[in-house]
Coordinates of N, CA and C in Angstrom, one line a residue:
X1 N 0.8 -1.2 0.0 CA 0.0 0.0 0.0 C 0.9 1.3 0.0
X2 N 1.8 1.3 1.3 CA 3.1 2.5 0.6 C 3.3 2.6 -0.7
X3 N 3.9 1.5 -1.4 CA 4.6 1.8 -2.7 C 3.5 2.4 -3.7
X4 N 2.4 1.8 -3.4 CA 1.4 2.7 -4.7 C 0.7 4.0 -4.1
X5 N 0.6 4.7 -2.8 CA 0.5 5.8 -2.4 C 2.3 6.7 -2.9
X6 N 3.5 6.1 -3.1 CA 4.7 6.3 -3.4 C 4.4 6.9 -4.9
X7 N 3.9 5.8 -5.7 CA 3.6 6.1 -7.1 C 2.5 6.8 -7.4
X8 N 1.6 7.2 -6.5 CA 0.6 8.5 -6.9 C 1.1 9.5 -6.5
X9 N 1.8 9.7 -5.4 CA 3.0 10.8 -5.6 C 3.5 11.3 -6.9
X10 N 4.2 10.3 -7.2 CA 5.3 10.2 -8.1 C 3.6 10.6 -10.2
X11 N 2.5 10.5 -10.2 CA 1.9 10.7 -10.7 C 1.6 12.4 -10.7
X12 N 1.4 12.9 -9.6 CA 0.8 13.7 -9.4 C 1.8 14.8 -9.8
X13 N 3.0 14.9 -9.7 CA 4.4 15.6 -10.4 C 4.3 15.9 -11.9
X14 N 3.3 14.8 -12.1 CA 2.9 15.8 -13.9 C 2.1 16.7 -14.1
X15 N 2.7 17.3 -14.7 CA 1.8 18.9 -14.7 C 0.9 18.7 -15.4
X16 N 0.5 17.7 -16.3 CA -0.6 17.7 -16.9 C -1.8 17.1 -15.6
X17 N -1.3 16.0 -14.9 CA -2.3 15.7 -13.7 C -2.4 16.4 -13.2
X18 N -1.7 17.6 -12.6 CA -1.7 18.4 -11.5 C -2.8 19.8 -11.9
X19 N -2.7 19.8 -13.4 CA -3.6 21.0 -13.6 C -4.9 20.3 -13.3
X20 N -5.2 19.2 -13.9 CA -6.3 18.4 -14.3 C -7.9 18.6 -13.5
X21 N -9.2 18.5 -13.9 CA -9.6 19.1 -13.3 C -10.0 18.1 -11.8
X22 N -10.0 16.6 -12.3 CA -10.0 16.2 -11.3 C -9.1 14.5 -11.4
X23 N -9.0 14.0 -10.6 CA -7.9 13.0 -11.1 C -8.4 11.6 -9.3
X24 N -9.6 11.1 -10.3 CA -9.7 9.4 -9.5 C -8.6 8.8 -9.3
X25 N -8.6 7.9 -8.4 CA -7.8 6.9 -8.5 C -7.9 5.5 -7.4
X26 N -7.7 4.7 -7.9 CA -8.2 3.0 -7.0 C -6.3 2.5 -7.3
X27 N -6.2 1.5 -5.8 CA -5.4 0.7 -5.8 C -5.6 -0.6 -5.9
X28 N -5.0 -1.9 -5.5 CA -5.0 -2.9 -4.9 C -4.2 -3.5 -4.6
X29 N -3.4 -4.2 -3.7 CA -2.1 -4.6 -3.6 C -2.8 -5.6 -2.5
X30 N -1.7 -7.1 -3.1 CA -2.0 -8.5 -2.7 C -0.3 -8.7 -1.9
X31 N -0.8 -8.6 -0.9 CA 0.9 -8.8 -0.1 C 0.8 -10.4 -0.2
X32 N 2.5 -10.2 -0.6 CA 3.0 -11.4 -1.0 C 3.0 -13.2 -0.3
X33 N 3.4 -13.6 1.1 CA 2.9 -14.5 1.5 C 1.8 -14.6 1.9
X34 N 1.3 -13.5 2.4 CA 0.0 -13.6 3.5 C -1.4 -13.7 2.5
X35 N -1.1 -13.1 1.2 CA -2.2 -12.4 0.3 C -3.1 -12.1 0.7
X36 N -3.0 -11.0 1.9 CA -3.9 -9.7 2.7 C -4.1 -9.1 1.3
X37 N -5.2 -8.9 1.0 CA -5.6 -7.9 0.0 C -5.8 -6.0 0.4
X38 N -5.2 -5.4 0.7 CA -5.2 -4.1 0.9 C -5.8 -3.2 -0.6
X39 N -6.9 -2.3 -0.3 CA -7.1 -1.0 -1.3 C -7.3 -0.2 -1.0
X40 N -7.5 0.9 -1.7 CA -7.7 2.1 -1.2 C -8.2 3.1 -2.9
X41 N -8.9 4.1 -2.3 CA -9.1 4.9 -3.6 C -9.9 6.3 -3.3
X42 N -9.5 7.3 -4.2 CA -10.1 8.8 -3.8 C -10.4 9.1 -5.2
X43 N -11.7 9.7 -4.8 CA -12.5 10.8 -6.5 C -11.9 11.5 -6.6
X44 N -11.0 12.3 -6.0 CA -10.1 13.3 -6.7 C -10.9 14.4 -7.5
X45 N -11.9 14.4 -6.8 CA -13.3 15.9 -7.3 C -14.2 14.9 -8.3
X46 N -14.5 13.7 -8.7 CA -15.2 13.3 -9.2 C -15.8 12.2 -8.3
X47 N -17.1 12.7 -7.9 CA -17.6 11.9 -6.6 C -18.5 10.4 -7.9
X48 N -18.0 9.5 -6.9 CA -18.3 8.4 -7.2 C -17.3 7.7 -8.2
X49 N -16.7 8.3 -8.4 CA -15.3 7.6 -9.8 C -14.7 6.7 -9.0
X50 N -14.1 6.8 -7.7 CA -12.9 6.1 -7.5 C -13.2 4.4 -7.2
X51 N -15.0 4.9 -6.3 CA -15.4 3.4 -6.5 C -15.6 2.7 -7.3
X52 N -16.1 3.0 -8.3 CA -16.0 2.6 -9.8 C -14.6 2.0 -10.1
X53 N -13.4 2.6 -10.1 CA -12.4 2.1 -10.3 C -11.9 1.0 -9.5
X54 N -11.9 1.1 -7.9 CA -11.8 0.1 -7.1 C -12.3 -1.1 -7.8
X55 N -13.5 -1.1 -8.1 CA -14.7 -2.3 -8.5 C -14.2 -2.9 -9.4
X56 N -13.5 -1.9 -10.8 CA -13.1 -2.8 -11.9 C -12.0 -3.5 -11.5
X57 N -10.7 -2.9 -10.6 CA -9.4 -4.0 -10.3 C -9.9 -4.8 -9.3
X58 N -11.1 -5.0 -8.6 CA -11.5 -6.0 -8.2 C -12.0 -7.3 -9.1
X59 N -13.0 -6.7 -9.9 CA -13.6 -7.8 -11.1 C -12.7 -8.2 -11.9
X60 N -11.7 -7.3 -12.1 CA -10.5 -8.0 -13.2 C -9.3 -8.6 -12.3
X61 N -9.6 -9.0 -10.9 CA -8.4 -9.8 -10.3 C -7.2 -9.0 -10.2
X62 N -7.2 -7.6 -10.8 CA -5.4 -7.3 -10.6 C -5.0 -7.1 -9.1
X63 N -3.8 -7.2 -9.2 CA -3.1 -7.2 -8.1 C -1.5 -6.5 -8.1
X64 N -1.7 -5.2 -7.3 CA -0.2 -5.0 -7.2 C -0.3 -3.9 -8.1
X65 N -1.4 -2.8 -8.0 CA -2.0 -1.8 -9.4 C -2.5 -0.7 -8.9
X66 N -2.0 0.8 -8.9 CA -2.4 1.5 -9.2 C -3.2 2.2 -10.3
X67 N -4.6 2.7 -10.5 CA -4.4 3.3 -11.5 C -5.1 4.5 -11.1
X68 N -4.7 5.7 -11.8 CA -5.4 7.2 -11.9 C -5.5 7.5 -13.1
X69 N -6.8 8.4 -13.2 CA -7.5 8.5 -14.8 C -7.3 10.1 -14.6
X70 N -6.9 10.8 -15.1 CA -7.0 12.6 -15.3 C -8.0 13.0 -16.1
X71 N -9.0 14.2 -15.9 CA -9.8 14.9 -16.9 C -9.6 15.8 -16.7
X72 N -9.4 16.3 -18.1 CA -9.7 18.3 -18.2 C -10.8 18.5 -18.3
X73 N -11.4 19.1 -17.5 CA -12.9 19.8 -18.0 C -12.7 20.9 -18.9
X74 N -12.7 20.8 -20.0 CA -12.6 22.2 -21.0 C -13.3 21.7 -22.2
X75 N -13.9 21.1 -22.6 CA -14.6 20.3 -23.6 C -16.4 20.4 -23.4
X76 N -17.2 19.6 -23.9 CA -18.4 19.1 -24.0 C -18.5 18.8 -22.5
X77 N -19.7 19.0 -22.0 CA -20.3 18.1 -20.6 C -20.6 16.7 -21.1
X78 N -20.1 16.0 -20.7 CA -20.1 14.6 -20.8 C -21.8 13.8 -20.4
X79 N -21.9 14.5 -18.6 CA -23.0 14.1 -17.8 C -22.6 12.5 -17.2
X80 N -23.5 11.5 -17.4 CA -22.8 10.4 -16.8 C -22.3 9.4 -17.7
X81 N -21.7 9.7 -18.8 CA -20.9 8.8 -19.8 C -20.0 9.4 -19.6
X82 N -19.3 10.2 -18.8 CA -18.3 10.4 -17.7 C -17.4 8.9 -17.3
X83 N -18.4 8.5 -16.4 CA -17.9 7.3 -16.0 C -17.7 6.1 -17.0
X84 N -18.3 6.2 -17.7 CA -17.8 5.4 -18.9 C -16.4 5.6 -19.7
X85 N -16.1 6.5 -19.5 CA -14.7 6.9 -20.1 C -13.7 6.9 -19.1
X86 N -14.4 7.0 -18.0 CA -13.1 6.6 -17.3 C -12.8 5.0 -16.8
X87 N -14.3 4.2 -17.1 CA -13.4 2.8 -16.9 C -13.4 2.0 -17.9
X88 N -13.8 2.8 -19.3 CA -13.0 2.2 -20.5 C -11.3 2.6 -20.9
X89 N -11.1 3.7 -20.3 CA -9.9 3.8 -20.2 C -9.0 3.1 -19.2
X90 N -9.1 2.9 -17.8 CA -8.6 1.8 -17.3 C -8.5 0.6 -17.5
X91 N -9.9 0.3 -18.1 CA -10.2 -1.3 -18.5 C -9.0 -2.0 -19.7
X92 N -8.5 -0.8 -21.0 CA -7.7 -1.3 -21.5 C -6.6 -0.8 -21.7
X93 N -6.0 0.3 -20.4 CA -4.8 0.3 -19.9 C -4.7 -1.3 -19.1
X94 N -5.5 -2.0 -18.3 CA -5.0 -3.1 -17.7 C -4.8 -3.9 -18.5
X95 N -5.6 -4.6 -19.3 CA -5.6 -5.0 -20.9 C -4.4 -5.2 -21.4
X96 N -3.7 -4.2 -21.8 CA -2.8 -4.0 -22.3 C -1.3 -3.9 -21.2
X97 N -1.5 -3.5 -20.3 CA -0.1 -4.1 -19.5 C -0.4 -5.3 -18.5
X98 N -1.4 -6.6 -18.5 CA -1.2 -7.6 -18.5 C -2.1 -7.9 -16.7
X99 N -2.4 -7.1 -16.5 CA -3.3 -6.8 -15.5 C -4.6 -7.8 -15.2
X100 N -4.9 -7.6 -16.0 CA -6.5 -8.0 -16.4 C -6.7 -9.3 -16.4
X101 N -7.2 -10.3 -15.2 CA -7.0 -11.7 -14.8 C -8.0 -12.3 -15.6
X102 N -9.0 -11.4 -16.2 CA -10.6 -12.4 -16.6 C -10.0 -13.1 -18.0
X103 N -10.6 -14.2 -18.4 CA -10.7 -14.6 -19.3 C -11.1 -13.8 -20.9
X104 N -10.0 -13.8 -21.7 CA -9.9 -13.0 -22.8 C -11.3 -13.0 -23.5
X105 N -12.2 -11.6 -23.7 CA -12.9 -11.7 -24.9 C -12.7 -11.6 -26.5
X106 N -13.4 -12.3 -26.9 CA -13.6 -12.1 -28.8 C -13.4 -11.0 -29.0
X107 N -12.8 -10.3 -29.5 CA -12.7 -9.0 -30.2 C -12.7 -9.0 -31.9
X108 N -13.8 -8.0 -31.9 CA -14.0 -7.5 -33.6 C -13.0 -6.8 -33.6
X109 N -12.1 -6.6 -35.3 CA -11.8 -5.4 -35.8 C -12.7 -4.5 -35.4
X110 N -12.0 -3.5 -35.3 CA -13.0 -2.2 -35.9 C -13.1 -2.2 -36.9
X111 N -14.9 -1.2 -37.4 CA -15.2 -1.1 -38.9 C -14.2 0.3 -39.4
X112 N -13.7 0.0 -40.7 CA -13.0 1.5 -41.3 C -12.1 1.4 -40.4
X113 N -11.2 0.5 -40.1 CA -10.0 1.3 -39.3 C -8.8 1.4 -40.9
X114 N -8.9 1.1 -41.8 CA -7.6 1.3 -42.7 C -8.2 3.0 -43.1
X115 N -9.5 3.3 -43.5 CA -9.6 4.2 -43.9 C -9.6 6.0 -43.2
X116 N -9.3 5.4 -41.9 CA -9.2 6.5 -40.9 C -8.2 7.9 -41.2
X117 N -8.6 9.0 -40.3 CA -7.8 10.3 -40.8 C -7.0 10.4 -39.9
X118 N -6.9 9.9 -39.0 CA -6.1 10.0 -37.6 C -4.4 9.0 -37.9
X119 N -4.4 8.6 -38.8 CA -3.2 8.0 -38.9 C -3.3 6.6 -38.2
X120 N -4.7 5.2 -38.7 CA -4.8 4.4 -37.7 C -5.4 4.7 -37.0
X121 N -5.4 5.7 -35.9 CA -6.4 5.8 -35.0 C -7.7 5.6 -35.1
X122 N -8.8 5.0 -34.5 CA -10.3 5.0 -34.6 C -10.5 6.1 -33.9
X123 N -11.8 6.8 -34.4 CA -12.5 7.7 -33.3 C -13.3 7.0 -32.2
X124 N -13.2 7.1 -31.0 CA -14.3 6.7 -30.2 C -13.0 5.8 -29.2
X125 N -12.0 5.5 -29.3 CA -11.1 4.5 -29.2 C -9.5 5.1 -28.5
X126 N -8.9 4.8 -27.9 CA -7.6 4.9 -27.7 C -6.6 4.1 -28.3
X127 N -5.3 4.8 -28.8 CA -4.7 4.3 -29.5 C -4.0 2.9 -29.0
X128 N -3.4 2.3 -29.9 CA -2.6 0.8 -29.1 C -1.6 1.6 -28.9
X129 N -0.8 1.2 -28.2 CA 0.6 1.3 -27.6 C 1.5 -0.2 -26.6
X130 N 2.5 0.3 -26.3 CA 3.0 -1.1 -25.2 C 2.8 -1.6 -24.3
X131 N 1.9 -0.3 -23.5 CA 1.2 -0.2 -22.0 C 2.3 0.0 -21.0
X132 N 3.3 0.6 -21.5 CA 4.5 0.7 -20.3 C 4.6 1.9 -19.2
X133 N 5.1 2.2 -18.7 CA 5.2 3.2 -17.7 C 4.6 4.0 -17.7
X134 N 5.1 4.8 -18.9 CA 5.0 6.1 -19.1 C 4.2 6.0 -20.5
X135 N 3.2 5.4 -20.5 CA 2.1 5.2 -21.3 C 0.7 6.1 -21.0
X136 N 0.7 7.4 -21.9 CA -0.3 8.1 -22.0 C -1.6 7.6 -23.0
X137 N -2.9 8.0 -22.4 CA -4.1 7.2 -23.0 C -4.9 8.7 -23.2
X138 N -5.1 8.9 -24.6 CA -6.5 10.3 -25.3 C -7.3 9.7 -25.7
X139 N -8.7 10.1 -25.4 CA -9.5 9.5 -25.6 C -10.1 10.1 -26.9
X140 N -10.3 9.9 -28.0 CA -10.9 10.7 -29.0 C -12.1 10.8 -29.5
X141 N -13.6 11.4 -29.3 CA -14.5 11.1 -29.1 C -15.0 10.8 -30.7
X142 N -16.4 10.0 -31.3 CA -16.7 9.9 -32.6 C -17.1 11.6 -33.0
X143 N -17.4 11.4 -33.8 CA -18.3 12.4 -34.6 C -19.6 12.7 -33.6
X144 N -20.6 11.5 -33.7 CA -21.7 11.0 -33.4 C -21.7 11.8 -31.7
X145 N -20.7 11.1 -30.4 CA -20.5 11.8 -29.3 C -19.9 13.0 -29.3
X146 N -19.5 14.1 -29.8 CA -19.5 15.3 -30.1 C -20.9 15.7 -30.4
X147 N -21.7 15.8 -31.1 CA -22.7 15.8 -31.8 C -23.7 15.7 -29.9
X148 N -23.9 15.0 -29.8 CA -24.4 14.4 -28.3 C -24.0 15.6 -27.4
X149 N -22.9 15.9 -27.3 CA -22.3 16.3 -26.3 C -22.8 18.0 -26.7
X150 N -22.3 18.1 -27.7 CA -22.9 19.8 -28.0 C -24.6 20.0 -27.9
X151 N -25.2 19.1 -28.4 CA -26.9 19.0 -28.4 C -27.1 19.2 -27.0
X152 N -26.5 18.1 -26.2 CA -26.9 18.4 -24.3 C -26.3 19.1 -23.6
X153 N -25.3 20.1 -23.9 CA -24.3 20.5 -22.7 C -25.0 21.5 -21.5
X154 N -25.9 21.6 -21.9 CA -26.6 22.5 -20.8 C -28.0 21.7 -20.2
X155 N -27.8 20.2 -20.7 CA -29.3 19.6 -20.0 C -28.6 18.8 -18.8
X156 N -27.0 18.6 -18.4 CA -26.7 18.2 -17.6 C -26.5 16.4 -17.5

């Protein structure tokens, strides 16, 4: 539990998190012989997020995992697909750095991913990468959720 309170330290030293408007975050750490499960987690100004996140490294078995999600508020009001982007973005940061104990699902291609403008990127999607350290995740919304997001930004 020190070492990943050590490494949200060591998170929060980024000026991009530190501006941010608010920044969740869930642990879990399985000590080694005893496998005492210790967690912990704070909304970081987004009330109800961190449980959310606790929940998912609980259902995906990780162990020994920090994670913190950052948002800028300077965009579209989201409302509560909020939380949807913040544990689709954890869900395949763990995914991707090997985290993630459940049993693999089927995955479709995406449709149009050769024809994209983003260079490969899909909209709606975060890019692949290695999932290593210092692995940054943008979330880039479709057309369609822009669209959504400008239509409601004042219904909350």
């Amino acid at each position: 539990a020190d070492a990943a309170l050590a490494a949200l330290s060591a998170v929060y030293r980024d000026s991009r998190v530190r501006h941010a408007a608010c920044v969740p975050w869930a642990y879990r750490v399985v000590e080694g012989g005893s496998g005492v499960v210790k967690r912990g987690c704070d909304d970081g100004g987004e009330a109800g997020a961190a449980s959310r996140l606790a929940e998912l490294l609980e259902t995906a078995g990780a162990a020994n995992v920090l994670v913190a999600v950052s948002r800028c508020v300077d965009g579209p009001m989201l409302g509560g697909r909020r939380f949807n982007h913040f544990l689709n973005c954890a869900r395949e940061l763990l995914e991707q750095c090997g985290y993630d104990r459940r049993p693999a699902l089927r995955r479709e291609p995406a449709r149009g991913a050769s024809g994209s403008s983003r260079g490969g990127q899909q909209p709606g999607a975060t890019p692949a990468s290695s999932g290593g350290q210092h692995d940054r995740r943008v979330y880039v919304p479709t057309r369609r959720q822009r669209q959504y997001s400008a239509t409601h930004k004042n219904h909350g």
